[in-house]
PDB file of C-alpha atoms in Angstrom:
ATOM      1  CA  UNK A 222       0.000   0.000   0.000  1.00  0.00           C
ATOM      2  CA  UNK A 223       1.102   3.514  -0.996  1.00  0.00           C
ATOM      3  CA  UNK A 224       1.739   5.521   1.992  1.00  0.00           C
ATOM      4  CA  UNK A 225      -0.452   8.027   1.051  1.00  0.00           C
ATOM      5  CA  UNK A 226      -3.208   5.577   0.477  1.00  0.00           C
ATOM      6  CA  UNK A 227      -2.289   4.467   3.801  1.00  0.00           C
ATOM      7  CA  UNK A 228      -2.767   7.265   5.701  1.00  0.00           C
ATOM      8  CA  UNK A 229      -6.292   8.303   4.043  1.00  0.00           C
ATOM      9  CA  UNK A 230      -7.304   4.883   4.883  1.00  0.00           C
ATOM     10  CA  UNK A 231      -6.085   5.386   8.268  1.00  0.00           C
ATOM     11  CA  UNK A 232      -8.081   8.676   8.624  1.00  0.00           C
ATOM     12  CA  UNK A 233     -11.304   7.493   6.995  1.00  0.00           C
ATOM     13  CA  UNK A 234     -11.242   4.440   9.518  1.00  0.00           C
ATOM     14  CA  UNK A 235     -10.545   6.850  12.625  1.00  0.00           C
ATOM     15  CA  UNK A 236     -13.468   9.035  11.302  1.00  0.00           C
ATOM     16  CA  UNK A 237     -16.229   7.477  13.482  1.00  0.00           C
ATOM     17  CA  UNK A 238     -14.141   9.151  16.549  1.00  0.00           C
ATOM     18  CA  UNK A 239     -15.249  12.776  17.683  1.00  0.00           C
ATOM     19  CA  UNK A 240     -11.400  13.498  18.907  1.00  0.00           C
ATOM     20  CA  UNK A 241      -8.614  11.515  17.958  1.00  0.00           C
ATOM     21  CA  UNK A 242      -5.932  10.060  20.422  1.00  0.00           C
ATOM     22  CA  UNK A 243      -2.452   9.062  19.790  1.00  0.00           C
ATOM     23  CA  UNK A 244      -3.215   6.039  21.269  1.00  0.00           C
ATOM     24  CA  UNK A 245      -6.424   5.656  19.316  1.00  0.00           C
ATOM     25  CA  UNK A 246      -4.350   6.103  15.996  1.00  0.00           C
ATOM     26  CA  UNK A 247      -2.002   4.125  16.588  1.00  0.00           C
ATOM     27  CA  UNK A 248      -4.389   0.997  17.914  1.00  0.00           C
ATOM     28  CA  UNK A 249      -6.230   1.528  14.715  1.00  0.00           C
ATOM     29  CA  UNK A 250      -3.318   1.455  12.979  1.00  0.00           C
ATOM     30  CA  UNK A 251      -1.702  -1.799  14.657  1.00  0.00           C
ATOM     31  CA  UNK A 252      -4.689  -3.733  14.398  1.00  0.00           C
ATOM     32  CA  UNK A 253      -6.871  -2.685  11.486  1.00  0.00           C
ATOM     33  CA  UNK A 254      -3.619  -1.453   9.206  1.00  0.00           C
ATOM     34  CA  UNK A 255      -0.887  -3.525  10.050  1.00  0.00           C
ATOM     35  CA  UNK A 256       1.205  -3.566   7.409  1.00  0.00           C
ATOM     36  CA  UNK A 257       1.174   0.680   7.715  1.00  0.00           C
ATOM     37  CA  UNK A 258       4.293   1.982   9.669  1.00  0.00           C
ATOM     38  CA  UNK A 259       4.283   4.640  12.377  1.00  0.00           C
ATOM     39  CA  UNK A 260       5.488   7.265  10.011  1.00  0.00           C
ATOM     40  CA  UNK A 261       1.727   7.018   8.757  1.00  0.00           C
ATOM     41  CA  UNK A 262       0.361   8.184  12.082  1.00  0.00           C
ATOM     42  CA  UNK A 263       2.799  11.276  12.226  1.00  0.00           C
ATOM     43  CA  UNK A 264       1.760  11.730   8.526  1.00  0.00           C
ATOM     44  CA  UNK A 265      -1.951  11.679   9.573  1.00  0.00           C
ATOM     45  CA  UNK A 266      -1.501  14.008  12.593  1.00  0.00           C
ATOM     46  CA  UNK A 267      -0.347  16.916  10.861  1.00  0.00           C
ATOM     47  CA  UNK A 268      -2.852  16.012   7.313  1.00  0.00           C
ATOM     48  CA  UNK A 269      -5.015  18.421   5.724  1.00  0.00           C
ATOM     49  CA  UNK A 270      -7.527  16.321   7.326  1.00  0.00           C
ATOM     50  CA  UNK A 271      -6.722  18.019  10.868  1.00  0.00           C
ATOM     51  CA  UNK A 272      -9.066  20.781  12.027  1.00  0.00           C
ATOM     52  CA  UNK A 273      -7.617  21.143  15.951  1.00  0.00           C
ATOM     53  CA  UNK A 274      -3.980  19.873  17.084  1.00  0.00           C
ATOM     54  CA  UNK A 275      -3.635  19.489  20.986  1.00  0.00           C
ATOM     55  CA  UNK A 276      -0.408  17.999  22.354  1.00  0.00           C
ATOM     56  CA  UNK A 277      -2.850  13.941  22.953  1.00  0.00           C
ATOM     57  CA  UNK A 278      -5.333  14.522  20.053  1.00  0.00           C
ATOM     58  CA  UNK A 279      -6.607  15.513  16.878  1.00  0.00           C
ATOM     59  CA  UNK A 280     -10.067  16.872  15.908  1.00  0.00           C
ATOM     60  CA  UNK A 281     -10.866  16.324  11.838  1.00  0.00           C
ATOM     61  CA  UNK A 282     -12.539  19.068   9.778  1.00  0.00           C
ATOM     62  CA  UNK A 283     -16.152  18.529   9.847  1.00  0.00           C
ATOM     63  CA  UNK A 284     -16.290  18.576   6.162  1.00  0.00           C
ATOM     64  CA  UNK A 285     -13.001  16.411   5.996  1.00  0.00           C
ATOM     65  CA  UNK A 286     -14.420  13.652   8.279  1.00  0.00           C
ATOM     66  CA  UNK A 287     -17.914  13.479   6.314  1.00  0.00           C
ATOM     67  CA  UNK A 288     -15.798  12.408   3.286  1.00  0.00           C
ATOM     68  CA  UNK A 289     -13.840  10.285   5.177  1.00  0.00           C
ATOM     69  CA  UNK A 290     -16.765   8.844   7.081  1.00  0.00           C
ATOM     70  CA  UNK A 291     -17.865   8.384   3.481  1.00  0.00           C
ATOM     71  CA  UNK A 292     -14.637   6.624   2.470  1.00  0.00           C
ATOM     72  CA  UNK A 293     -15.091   4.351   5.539  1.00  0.00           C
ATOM     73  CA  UNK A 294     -18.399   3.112   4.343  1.00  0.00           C
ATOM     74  CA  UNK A 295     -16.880   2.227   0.850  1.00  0.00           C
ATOM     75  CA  UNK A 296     -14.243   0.385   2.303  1.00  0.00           C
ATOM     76  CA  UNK A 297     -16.191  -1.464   4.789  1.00  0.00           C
ATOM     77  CA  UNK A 298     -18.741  -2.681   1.677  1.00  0.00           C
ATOM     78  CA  UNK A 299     -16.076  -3.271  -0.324  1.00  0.00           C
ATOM     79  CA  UNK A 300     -14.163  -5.581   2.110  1.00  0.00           C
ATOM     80  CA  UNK A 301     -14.021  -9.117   2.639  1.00  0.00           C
ATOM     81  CA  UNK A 302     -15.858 -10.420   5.450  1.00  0.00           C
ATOM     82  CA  UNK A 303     -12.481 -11.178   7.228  1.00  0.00           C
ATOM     83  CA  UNK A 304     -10.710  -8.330   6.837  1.00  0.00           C
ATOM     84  CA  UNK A 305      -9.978  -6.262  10.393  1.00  0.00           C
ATOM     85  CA  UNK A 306     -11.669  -3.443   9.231  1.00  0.00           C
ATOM     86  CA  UNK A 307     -15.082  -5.161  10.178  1.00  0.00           C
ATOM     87  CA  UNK A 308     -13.954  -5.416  14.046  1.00  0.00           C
ATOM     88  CA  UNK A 309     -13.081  -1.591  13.598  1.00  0.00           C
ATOM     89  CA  UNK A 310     -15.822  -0.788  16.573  1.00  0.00           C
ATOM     90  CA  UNK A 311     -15.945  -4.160  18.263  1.00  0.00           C
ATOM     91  CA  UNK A 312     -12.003  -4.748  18.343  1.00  0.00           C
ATOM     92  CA  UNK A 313     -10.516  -1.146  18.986  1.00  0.00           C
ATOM     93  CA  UNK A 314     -12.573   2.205  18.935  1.00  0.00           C
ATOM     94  CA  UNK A 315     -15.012   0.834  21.635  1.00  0.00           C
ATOM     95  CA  UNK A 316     -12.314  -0.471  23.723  1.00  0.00           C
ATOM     96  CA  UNK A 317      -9.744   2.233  23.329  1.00  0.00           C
ATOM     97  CA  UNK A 318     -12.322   5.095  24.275  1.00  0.00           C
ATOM     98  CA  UNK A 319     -14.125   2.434  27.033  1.00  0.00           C
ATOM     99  CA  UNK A 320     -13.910   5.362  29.422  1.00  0.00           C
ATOM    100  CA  UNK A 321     -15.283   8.359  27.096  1.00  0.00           C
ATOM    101  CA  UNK A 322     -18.198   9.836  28.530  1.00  0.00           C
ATOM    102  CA  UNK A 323     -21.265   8.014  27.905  1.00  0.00           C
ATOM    103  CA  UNK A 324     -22.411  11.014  25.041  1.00  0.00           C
ATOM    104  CA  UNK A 325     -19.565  11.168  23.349  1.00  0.00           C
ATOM    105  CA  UNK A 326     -19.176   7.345  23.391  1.00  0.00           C
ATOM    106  CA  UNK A 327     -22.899   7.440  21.660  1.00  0.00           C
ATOM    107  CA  UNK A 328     -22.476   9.433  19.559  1.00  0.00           C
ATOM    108  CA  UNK A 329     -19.059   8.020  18.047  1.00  0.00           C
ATOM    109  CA  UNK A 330     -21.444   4.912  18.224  1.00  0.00           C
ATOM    110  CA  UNK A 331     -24.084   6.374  16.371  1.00  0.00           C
ATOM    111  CA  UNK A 332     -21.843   7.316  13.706  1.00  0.00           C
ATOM    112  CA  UNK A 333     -20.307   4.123  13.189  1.00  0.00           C
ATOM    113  CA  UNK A 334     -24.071   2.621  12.943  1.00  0.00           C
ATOM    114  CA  UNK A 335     -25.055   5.255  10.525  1.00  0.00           C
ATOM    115  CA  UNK A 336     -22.066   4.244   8.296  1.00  0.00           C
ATOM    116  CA  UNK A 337     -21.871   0.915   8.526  1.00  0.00           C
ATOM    117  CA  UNK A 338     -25.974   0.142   8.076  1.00  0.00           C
ATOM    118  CA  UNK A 339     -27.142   3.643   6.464  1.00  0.00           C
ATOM    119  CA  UNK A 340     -30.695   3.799   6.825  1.00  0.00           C
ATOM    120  CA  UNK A 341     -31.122   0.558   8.279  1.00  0.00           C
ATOM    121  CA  UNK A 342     -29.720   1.682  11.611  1.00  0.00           C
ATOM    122  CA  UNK A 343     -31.860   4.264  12.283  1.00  0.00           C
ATOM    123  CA  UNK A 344     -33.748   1.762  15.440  1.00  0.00           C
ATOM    124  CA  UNK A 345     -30.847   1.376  16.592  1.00  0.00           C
ATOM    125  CA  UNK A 346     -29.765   4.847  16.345  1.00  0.00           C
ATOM    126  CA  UNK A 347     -32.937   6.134  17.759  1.00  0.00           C
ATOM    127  CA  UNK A 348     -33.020   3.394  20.666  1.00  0.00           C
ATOM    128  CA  UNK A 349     -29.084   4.806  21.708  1.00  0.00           C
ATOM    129  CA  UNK A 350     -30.608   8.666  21.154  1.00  0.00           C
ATOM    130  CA  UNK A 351     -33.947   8.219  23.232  1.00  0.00           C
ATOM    131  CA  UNK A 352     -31.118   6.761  26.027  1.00  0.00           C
ATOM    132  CA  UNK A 353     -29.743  10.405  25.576  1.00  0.00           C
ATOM    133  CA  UNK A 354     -32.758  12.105  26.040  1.00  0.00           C
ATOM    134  CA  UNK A 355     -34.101  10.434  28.800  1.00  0.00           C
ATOM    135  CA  UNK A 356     -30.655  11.480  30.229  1.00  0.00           C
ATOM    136  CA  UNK A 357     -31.554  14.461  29.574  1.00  0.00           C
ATOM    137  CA  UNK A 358     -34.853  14.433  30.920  1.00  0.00           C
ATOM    138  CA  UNK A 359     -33.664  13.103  34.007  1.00  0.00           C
ATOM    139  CA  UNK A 360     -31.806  16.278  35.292  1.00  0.00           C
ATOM    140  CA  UNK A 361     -28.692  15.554  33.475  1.00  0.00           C
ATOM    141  CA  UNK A 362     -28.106  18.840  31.803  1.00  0.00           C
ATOM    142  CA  UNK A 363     -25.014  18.315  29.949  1.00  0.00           C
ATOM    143  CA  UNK A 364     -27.015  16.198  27.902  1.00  0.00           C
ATOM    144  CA  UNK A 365     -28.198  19.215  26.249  1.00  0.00           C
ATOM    145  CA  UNK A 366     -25.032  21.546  26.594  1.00  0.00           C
ATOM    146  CA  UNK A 367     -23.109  18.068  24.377  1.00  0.00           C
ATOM    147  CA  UNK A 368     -25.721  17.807  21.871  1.00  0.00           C
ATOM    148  CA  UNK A 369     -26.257  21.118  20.872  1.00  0.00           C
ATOM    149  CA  UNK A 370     -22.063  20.803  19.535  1.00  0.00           C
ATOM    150  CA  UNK A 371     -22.917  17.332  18.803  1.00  0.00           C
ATOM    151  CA  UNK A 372     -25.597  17.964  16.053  1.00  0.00           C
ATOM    152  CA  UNK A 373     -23.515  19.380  13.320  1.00  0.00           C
ATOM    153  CA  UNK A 374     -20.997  16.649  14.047  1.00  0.00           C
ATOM    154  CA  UNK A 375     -23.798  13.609  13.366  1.00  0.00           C
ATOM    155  CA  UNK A 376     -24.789  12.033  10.167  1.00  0.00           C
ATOM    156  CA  UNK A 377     -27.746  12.951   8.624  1.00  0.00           C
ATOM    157  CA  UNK A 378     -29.613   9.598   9.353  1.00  0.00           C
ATOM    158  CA  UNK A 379     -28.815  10.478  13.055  1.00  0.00           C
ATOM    159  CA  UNK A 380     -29.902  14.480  12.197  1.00  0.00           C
ATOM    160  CA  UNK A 381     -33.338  12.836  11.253  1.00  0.00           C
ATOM    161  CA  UNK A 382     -34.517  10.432  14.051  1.00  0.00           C
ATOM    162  CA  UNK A 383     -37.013  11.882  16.220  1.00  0.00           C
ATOM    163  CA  UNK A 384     -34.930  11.479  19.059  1.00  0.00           C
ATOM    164  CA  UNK A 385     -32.585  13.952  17.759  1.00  0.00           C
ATOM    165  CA  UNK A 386     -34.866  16.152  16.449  1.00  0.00           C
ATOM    166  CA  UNK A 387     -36.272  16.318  20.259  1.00  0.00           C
ATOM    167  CA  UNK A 388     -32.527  16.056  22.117  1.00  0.00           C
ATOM    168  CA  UNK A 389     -32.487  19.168  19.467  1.00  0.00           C
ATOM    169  CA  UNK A 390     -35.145  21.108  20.288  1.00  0.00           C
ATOM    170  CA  UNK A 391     -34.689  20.675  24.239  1.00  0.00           C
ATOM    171  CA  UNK A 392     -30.779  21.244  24.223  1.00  0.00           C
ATOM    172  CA  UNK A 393     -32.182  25.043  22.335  1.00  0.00           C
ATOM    173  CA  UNK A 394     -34.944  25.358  24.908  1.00  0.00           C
ATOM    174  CA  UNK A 395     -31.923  24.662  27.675  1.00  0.00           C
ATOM    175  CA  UNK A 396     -29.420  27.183  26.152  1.00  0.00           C
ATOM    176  CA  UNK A 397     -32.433  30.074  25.812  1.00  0.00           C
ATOM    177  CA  UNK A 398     -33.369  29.741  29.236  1.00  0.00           C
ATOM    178  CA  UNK A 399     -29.286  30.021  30.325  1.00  0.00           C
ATOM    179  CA  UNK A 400     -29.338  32.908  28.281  1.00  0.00           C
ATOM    180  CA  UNK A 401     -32.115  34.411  29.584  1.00  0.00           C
ATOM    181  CA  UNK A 402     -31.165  33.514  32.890  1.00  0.00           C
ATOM    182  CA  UNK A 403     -27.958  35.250  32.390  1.00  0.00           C
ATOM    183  CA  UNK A 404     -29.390  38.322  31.203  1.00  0.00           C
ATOM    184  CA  UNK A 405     -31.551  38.725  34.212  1.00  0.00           C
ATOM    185  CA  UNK A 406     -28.320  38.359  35.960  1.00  0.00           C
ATOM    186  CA  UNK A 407     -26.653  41.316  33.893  1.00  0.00           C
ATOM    187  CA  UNK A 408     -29.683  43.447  35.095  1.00  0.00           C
ATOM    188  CA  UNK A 409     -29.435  43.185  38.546  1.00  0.00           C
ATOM    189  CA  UNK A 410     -25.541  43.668  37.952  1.00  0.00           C
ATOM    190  CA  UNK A 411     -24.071  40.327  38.299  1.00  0.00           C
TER     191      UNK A 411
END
């Protein structure tokens, strides 16, 4: 494999993660690439792909990571049933982020449903989203405050469940009433 073809490989299959870890890329890259070498993960890390650089992680371009997201579905169709990029989710991202917090775990799951089953995930995707909003509706307001980023972010199949559409319309209702909380603050002088 080219290098270059390497690397885009290696971003499109690290695409279902909302920020990338060194140790993310380069457990992806051991298990699902292994014939890549770790001058591919430097490569990736400073790609045109990047968006945000930190000193542990990378954050992909939202309109980057919907191609490569895009790329990822092609190669997982086009695969053979035994190739390592079908344990992708199983095998590494779900282990390696095993300690995320449970919204940005679902919606890195989400996304990997989305592209791996299109519109036949979207049960699935609206089970894990009405798990989100009844988070939500249970007092847990960072529910709203992470899905309000998190929208933009999700493929459209996720965009159009009516989960979303309500996790949606509650995280605005939530960010309104901070705001207008906040302004009666201002009044009084605080």
């Amino acid at each position: 494999m080219n290098p270059s073809d390497g690397v885009q490989k290696l971003a499109a299959a690290l695409s279902v993660a909302v920020r990338v870890e060194a140790e993310l890329i380069r457990a992806v890259r051991l298990r699902v690439f292994p014939t890549l070498d770790v001058g591919a993960e430097s490569e990736l890390w400073f790609s045109d792909h990047v968006g945000v650089r930190e000193p542990g992680s990378i954050v992909f371009r939202q309109d980057a990571r919907r191609r490569l997201q895009d790329e990822l579905g092609e190669m997982l169709r086009a695969a053979q049933s035994r190739n390592p990029i079908h344990n992708l989710w199983d095998g590494v991202i779900s282990r390696v982020h095993a300690t995320l917090p449970p919204a940005l775990w679902t919606e890195e799951y989400v996304t990997w449903l989305a592209i791996v089953e299109g519109s036949g995930a979207s049960g699935k995707i609206e089970a894990e989203l009405a798990r989100a909003l009844a988070a939500f509706h249970d007092g847990r307001s960072g529910i709203g405050d992470w899905f309000a980023g998190a929208y933009h972010r999700l493929p459209e199949i996720a965009r159009a469940t009516p989960a979303a559409r309500e996790l949606l319309e509650a995280s605005r209702a939530q960010v309104r009433m901070a705001l207008h909380r906040r302004g009666d603050m201002l009044d009084v002088g605080l």
